[in-house]
Coordinates of C-alpha atoms and ligand atoms in Angstrom, one line a residue:
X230 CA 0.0 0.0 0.0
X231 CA 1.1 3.9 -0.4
X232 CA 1.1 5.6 2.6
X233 CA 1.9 9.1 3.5
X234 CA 3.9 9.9 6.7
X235 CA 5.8 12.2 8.0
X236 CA 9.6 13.4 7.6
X237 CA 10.1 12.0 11.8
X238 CA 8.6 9.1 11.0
X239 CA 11.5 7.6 7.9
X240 CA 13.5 4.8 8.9
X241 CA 15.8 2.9 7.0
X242 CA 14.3 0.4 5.0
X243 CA 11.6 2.0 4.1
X244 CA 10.9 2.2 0.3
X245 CA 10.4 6.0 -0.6
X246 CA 7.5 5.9 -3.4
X247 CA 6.9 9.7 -3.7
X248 CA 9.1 12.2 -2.3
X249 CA 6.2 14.6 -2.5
X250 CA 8.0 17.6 -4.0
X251 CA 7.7 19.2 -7.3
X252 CA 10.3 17.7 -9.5
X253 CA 11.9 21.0 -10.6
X254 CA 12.9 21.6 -7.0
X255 CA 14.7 18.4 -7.2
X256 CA 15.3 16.9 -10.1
X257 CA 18.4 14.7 -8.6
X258 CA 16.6 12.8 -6.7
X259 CA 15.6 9.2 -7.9
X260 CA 12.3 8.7 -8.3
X261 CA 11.5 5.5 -6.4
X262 CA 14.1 3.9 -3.7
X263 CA 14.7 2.0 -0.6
X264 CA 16.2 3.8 2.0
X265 CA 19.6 1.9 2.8
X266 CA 21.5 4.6 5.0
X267 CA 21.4 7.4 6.7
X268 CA 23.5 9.2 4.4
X269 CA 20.0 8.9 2.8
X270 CA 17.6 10.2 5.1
X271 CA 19.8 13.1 6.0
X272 CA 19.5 14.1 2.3
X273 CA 15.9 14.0 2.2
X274 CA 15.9 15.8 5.4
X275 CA 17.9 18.7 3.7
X276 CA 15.9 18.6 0.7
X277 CA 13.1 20.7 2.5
X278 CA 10.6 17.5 2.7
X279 CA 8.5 17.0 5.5
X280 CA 5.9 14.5 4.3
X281 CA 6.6 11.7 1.8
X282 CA 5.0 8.4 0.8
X283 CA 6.4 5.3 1.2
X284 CA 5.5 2.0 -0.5
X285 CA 5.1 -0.7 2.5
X286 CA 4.5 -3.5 0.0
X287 CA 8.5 -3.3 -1.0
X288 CA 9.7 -1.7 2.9
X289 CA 9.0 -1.2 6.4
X290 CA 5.3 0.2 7.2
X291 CA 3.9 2.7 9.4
X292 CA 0.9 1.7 10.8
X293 CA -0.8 4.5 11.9
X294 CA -0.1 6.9 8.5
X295 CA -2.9 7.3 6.3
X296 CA -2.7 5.5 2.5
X297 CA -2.7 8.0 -0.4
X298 CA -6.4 7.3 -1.2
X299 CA -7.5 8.3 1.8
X300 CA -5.3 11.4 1.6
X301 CA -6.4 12.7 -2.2
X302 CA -10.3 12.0 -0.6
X303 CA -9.9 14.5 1.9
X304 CA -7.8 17.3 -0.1
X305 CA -10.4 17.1 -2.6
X306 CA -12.8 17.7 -0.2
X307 CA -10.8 20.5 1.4
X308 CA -9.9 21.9 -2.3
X309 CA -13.8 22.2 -3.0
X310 CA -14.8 23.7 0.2
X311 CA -12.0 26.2 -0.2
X312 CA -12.9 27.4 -3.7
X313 CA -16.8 26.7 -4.0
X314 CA -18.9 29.9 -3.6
X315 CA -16.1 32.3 -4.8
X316 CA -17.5 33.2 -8.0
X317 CA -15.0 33.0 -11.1
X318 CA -13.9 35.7 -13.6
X319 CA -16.4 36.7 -15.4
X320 CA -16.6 35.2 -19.4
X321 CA -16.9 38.0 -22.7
X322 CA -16.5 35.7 -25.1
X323 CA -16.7 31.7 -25.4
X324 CA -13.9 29.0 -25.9
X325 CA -14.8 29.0 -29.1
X326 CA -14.8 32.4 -30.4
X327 CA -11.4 33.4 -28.7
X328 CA -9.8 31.0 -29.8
X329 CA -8.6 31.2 -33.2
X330 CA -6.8 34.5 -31.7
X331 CA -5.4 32.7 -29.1
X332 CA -3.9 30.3 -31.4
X333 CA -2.1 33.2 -33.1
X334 CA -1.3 35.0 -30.1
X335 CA 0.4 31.3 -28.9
X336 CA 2.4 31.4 -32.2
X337 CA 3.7 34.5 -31.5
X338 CA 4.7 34.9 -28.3
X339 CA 6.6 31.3 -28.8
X340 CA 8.5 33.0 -31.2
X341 CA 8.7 36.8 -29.4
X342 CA 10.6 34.4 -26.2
X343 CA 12.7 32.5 -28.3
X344 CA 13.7 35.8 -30.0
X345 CA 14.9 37.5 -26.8
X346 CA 16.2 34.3 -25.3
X347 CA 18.5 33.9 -28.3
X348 CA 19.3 37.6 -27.9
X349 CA 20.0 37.1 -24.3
X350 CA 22.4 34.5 -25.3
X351 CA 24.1 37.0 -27.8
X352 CA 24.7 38.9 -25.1
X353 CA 22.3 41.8 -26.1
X354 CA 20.2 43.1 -23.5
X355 CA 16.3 42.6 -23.7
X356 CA 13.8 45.7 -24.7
X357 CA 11.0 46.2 -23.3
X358 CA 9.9 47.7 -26.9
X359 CA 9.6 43.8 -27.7
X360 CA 7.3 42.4 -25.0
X361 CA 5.4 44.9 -24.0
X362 CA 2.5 44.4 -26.9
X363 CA 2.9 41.2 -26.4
X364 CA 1.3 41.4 -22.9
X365 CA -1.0 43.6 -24.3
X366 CA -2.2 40.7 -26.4
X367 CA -2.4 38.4 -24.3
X368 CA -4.3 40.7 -21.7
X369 CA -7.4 41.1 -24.3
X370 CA -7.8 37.7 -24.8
X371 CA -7.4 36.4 -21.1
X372 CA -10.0 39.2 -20.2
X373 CA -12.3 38.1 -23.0
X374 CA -11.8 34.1 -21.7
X375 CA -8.6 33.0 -20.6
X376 CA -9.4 29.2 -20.8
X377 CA -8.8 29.3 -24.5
X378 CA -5.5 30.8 -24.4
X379 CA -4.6 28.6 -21.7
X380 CA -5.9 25.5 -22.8
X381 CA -3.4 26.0 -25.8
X382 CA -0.5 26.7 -23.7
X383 CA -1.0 23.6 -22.1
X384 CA 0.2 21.7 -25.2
X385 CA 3.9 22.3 -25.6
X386 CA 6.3 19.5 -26.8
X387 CA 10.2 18.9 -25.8
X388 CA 11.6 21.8 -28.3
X389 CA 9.8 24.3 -27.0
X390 CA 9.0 23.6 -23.9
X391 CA 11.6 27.0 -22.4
X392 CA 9.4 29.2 -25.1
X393 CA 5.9 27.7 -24.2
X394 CA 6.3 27.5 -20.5
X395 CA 7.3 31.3 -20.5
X396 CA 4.5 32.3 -22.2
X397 CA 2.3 30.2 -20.4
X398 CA 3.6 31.9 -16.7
X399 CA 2.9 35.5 -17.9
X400 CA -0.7 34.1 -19.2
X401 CA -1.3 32.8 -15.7
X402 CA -0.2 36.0 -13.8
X403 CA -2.2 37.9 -15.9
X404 CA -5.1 36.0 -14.9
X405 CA -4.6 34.8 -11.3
X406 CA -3.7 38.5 -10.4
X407 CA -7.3 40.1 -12.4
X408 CA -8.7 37.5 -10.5
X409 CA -7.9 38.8 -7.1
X410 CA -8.8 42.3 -8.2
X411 CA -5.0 43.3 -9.0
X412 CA -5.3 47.1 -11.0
X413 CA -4.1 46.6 -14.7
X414 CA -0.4 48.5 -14.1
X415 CA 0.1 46.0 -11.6
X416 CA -1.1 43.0 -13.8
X417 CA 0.8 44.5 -16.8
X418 CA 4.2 43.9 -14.6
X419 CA 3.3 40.6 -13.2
X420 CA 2.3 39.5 -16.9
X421 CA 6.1 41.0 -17.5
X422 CA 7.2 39.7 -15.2
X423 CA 5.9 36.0 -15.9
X424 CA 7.4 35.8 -19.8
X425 CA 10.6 37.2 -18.6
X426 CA 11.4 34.8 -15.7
X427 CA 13.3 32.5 -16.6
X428 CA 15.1 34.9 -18.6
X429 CA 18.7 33.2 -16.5
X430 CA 17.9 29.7 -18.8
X431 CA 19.4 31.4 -21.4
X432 CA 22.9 30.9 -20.2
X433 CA 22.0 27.5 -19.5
X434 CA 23.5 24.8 -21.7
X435 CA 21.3 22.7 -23.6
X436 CA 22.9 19.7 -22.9
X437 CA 21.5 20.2 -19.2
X438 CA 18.5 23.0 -20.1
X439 CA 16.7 19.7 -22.1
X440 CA 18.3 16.8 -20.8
X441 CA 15.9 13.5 -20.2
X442 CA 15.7 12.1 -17.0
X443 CA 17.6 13.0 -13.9
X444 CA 20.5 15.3 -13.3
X445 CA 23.4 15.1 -11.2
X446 CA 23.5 17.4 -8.5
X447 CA 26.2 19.7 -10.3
X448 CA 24.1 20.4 -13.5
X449 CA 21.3 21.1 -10.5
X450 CA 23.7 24.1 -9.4
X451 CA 23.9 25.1 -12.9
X452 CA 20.3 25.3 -12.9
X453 CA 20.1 27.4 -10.3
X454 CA 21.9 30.2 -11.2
X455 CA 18.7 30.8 -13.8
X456 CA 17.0 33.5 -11.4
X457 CA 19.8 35.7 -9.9
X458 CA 21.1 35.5 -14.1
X459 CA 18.1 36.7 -15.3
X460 CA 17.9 39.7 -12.5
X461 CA 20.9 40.5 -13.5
X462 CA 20.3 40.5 -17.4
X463 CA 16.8 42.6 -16.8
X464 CA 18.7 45.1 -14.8
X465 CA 20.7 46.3 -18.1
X466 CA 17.1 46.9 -19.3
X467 CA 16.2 50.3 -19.9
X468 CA 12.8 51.4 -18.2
X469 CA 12.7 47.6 -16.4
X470 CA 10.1 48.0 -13.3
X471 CA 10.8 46.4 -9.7
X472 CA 7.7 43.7 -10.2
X473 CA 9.4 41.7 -13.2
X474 CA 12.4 41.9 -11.7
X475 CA 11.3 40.7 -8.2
X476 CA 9.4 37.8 -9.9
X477 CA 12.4 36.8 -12.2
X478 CA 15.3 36.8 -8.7
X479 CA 12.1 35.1 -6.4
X480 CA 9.7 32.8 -8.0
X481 CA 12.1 29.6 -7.1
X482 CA 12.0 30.8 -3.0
X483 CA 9.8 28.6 -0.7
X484 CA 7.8 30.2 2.1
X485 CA 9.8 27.5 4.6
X486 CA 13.0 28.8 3.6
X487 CA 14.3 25.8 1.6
X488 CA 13.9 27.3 -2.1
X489 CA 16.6 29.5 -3.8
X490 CA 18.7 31.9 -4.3
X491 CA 18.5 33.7 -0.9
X492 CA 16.2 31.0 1.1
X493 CA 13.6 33.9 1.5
X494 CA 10.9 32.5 4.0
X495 CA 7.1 33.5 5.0
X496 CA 6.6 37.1 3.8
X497 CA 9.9 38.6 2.9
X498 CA 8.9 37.0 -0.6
X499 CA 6.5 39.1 -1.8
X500 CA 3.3 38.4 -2.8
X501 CA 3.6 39.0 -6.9
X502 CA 6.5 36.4 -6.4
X503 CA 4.8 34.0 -4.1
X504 CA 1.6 34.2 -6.9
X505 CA 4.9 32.9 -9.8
X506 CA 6.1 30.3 -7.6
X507 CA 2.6 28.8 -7.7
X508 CA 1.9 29.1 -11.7
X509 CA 5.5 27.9 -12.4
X510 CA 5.0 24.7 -10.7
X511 CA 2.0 24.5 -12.2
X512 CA 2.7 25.0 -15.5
X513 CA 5.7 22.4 -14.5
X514 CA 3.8 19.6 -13.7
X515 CA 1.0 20.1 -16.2
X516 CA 3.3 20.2 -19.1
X517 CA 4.6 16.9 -21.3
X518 CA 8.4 16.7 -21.0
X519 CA 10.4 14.3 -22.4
X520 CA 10.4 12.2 -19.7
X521 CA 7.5 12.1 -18.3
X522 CA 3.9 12.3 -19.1
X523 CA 2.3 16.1 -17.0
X524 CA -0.1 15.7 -14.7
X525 CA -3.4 16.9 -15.6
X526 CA -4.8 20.0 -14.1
X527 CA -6.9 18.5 -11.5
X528 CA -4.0 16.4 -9.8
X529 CA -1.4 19.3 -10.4
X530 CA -3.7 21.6 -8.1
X531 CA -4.4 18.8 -6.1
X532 CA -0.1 18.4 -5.6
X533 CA 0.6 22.2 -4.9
X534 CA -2.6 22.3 -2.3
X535 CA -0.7 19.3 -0.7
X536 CA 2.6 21.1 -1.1
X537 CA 1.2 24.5 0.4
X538 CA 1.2 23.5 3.7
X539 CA 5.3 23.8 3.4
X540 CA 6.2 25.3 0.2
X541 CA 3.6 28.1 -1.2
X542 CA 1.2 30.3 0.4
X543 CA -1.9 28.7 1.4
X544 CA -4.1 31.1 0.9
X545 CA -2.8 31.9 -2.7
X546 CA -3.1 28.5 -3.6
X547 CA -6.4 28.7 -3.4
X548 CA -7.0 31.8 -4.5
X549 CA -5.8 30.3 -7.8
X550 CA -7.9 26.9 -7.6
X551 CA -10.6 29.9 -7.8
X552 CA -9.0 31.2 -10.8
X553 CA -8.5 28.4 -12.9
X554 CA -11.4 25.8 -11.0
X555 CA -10.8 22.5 -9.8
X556 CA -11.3 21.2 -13.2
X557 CA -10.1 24.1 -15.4
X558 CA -11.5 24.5 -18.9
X559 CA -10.2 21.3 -21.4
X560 CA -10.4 18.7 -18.3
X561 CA -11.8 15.1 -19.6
X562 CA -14.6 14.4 -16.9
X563 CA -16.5 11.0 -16.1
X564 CA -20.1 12.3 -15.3
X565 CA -22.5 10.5 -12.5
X566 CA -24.1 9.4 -16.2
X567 CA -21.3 7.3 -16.9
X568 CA -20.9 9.6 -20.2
X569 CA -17.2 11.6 -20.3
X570 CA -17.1 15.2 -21.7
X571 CA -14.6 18.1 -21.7
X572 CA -15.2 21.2 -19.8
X573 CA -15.6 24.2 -21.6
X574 CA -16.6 26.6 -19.8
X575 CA -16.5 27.5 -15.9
X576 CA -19.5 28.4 -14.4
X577 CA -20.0 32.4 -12.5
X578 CA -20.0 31.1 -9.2
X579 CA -19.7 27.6 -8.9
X580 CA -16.3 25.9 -9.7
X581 CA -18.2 22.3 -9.3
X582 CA -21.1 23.4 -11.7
X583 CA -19.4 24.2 -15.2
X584 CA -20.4 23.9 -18.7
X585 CA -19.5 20.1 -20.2
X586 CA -19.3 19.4 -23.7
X587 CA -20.3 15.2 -23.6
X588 CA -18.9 13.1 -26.5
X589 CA -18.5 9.5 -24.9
X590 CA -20.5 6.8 -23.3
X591 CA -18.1 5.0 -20.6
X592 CA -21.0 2.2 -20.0
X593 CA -20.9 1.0 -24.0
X594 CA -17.8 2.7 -24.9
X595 CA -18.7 4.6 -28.1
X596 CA -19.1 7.8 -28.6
X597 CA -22.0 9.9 -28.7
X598 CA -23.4 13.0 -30.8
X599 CA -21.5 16.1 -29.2
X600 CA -23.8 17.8 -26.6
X601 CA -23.3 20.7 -24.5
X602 CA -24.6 20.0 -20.8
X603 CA -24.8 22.8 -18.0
X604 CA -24.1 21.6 -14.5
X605 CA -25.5 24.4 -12.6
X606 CA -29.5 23.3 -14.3
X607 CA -31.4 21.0 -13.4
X608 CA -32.2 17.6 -15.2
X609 CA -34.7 19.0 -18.4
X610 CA -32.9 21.9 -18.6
X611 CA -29.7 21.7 -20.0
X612 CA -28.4 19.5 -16.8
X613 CA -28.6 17.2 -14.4
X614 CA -25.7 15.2 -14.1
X615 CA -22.9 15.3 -11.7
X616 CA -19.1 15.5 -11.9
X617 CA -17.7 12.2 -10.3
X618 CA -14.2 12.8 -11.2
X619 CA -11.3 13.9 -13.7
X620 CA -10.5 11.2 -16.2
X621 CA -7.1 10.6 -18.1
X622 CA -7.6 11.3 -21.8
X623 CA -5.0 8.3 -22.3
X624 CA -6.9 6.2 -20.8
X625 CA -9.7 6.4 -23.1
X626 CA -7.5 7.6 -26.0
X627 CA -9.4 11.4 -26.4
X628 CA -8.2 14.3 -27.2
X629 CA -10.3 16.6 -25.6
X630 CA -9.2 19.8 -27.5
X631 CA -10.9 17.7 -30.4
X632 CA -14.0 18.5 -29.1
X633 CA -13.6 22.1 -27.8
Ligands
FE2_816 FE1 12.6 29.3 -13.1
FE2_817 FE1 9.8 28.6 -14.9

């Protein structure tokens, strides 16, 4: 069985299953292991890790920690009952009418970052001239309706995954910080500040920037010079505000002191770069790398609610489960029905209630004529089904953008 316990409670000869940390925070670290010294626990220990599952079918047990289903039962339940009567941004135009200018804007903002990250490498400074319409851009169409723009981001593939996952950041500060009322200078500089962040990768070589599957802790170190680089490389920008630059130096710091550069704790990070460290994880874990499959939204959100207790802001975190819902717009869903859809739109003020687009009968496995369902109305009108959970679009080979 997988079990989660605590940090006091690892022994040798446990067998670690999950080290329950983002795996851009440390991405030496094998994946699954028995404990065999204390050379080994002292390094888990250091890593900033407090809880941790362990697999007691291959190592020593703990009888009284609770197994992993019974732990993602009751963060779901916390996760809806932290984010269910906050109503949502609200919607000026569907999915489907913003997004063939999403798709453009995606086009050309991967190709506005890799622009000034090849610049960068040049050695010429970045102008704000550049990026500034960019943000512009992407403003409009998050404020007309932001799932579209990032649904898209959501797909990225191994070459340009740097390019993509910039974009995507400065989408999602754009749109966590309109939803907690932020005044458009301030989400301007945040929406800066998230394309620009990971300006540093730049001087990263691509031998370690893309390499599959673990690194050594060395290349790690590398790695981490990305943030006080990129502060560094913004500074030489003329007319550069504090916000991106705060974001760029602080969106790897942890509130408990164990991210980096300057192992900033509790509220000497700022808020703007506490809101970063949040969407960059996420967009982390949601993406496709080469060496692993992302997580999909749900279970990402699920992870960094988990993680908040140590690593993010708790209260931010769910401030953006409000923003993007517990089953943001493009989730495969398995309805009380037994039929799957793909959400499409989230509903005013009920993040359990969206709009579904049903395609697929679980019960005879075909699919069915398309059909738009809405949550929040009762059976005969337009509803009348129920969410039972998120689905894997593997597992029942669907592309859900198909359908959107
Ligand atoms: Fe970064
Ligand atoms: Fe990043």
């Amino acid at each position: 069985m997988i079990k989660n316990i605590d940090i006091a409670d690892i022994k040798i000869g446990m067998y670690v299953h999950d080290l329950n940390c983002d795996w851009t925070s440390h991405p030496f670290f094998r994946k699954r292991f028995l404990i065999k010294n204390d050379a080994e626990i002292a390094k888990i220990v250091e890593a900033g890790i407090h809880e941790l599952y362990i697999d007691t079918e291959k190592g020593l047990d703990v009888s009284h920690a609770r197994s992993v289903d019974e732990v993602n039962a009751s963060l779901q339940q916390q996760m809806i009952e932290a984010v269910t009567s906050k109503p949502a941004p609200i919607i000026t135009l569907s999915f489907a009418e913003e997004l063939g200018r999403a798709n453009r804007i995606k086009s050309q903002a991967h190709a506005l970052v890799k622009t000034v990250m090849q610049d960068v490498r040049l050695g010429r400074a970045v102008e704000l001239e550049q990026v500034e319409p960019m943000i512009e851009s992407i403003t409009e169409s998050v404020l007309s309706n932001s799932g579209a723009l990032l649904t898209l981001l959501r797909i990225k593939n191994k070459d340009d995954y740097t390019f993509l996952h910039s974009v995507s950041v400065g989408t999602l500060m754009i749109a966590f910080c309109r939803s907690v009322g932020m005044d458009m200078e301030t989400i301007h500089l945040a929406g800066l500040g998230g394309i620009l962040h990971d300006t540093g990768k730049a001087l990263v070589p691509d031998e370690v920037l893309n390499k599959p599957g673990r690194l050594t802790e060395e290349e790690f170190d590398i790695i981490k010079r990305h943030p006080r680089d990129g502060f560094d490389i913004l500074s030489r920008t003329e007319g550069i505000s504090e916000i991106p630059l705060d974001i760029t130096l602080h969106h790897h710091e942890r509130v408990d002191g164990s991210g980096y550069p300057h192992n900033l704790k509790g509220d000497t990070i700022s808020t703007l770069a506490k809101m970063a460290a949040i969407v960059d994880v996420y967009d982390a874990i949601t993406a496709d790398r080469c060496y692993h499959k992302g997580m999909a939204p749900t279970d990402a959100l699920r992870k960094i609610f988990e993680w908040s207790k140590y690593h993010f802001d708790p209260k931010l975190v769910q401030a953006f489960m409000r923003c993007v819902g517990i089953y943001p717009v493009g989730t495969l869903v398995l309805l009380e029905s037994g039929k799957l859809g793909v959400v499409i739109e989230q509903h005013d003020s009920n993040l359990l209630t969206p709009k579904i687009k049903v395609m697929f009968s679980s019960k005879s496995n075909t699919y069915l004529q398309p059909e738009i369902i809405d949550l929040s109305r009762p059976l005969g009108f337009g509803g009348g089904d129920k969410i039972v959970r998120h689905e894997a679009p593997e597992k029942w080979g669907i592309n859900p953008l198909r359908f959107m």
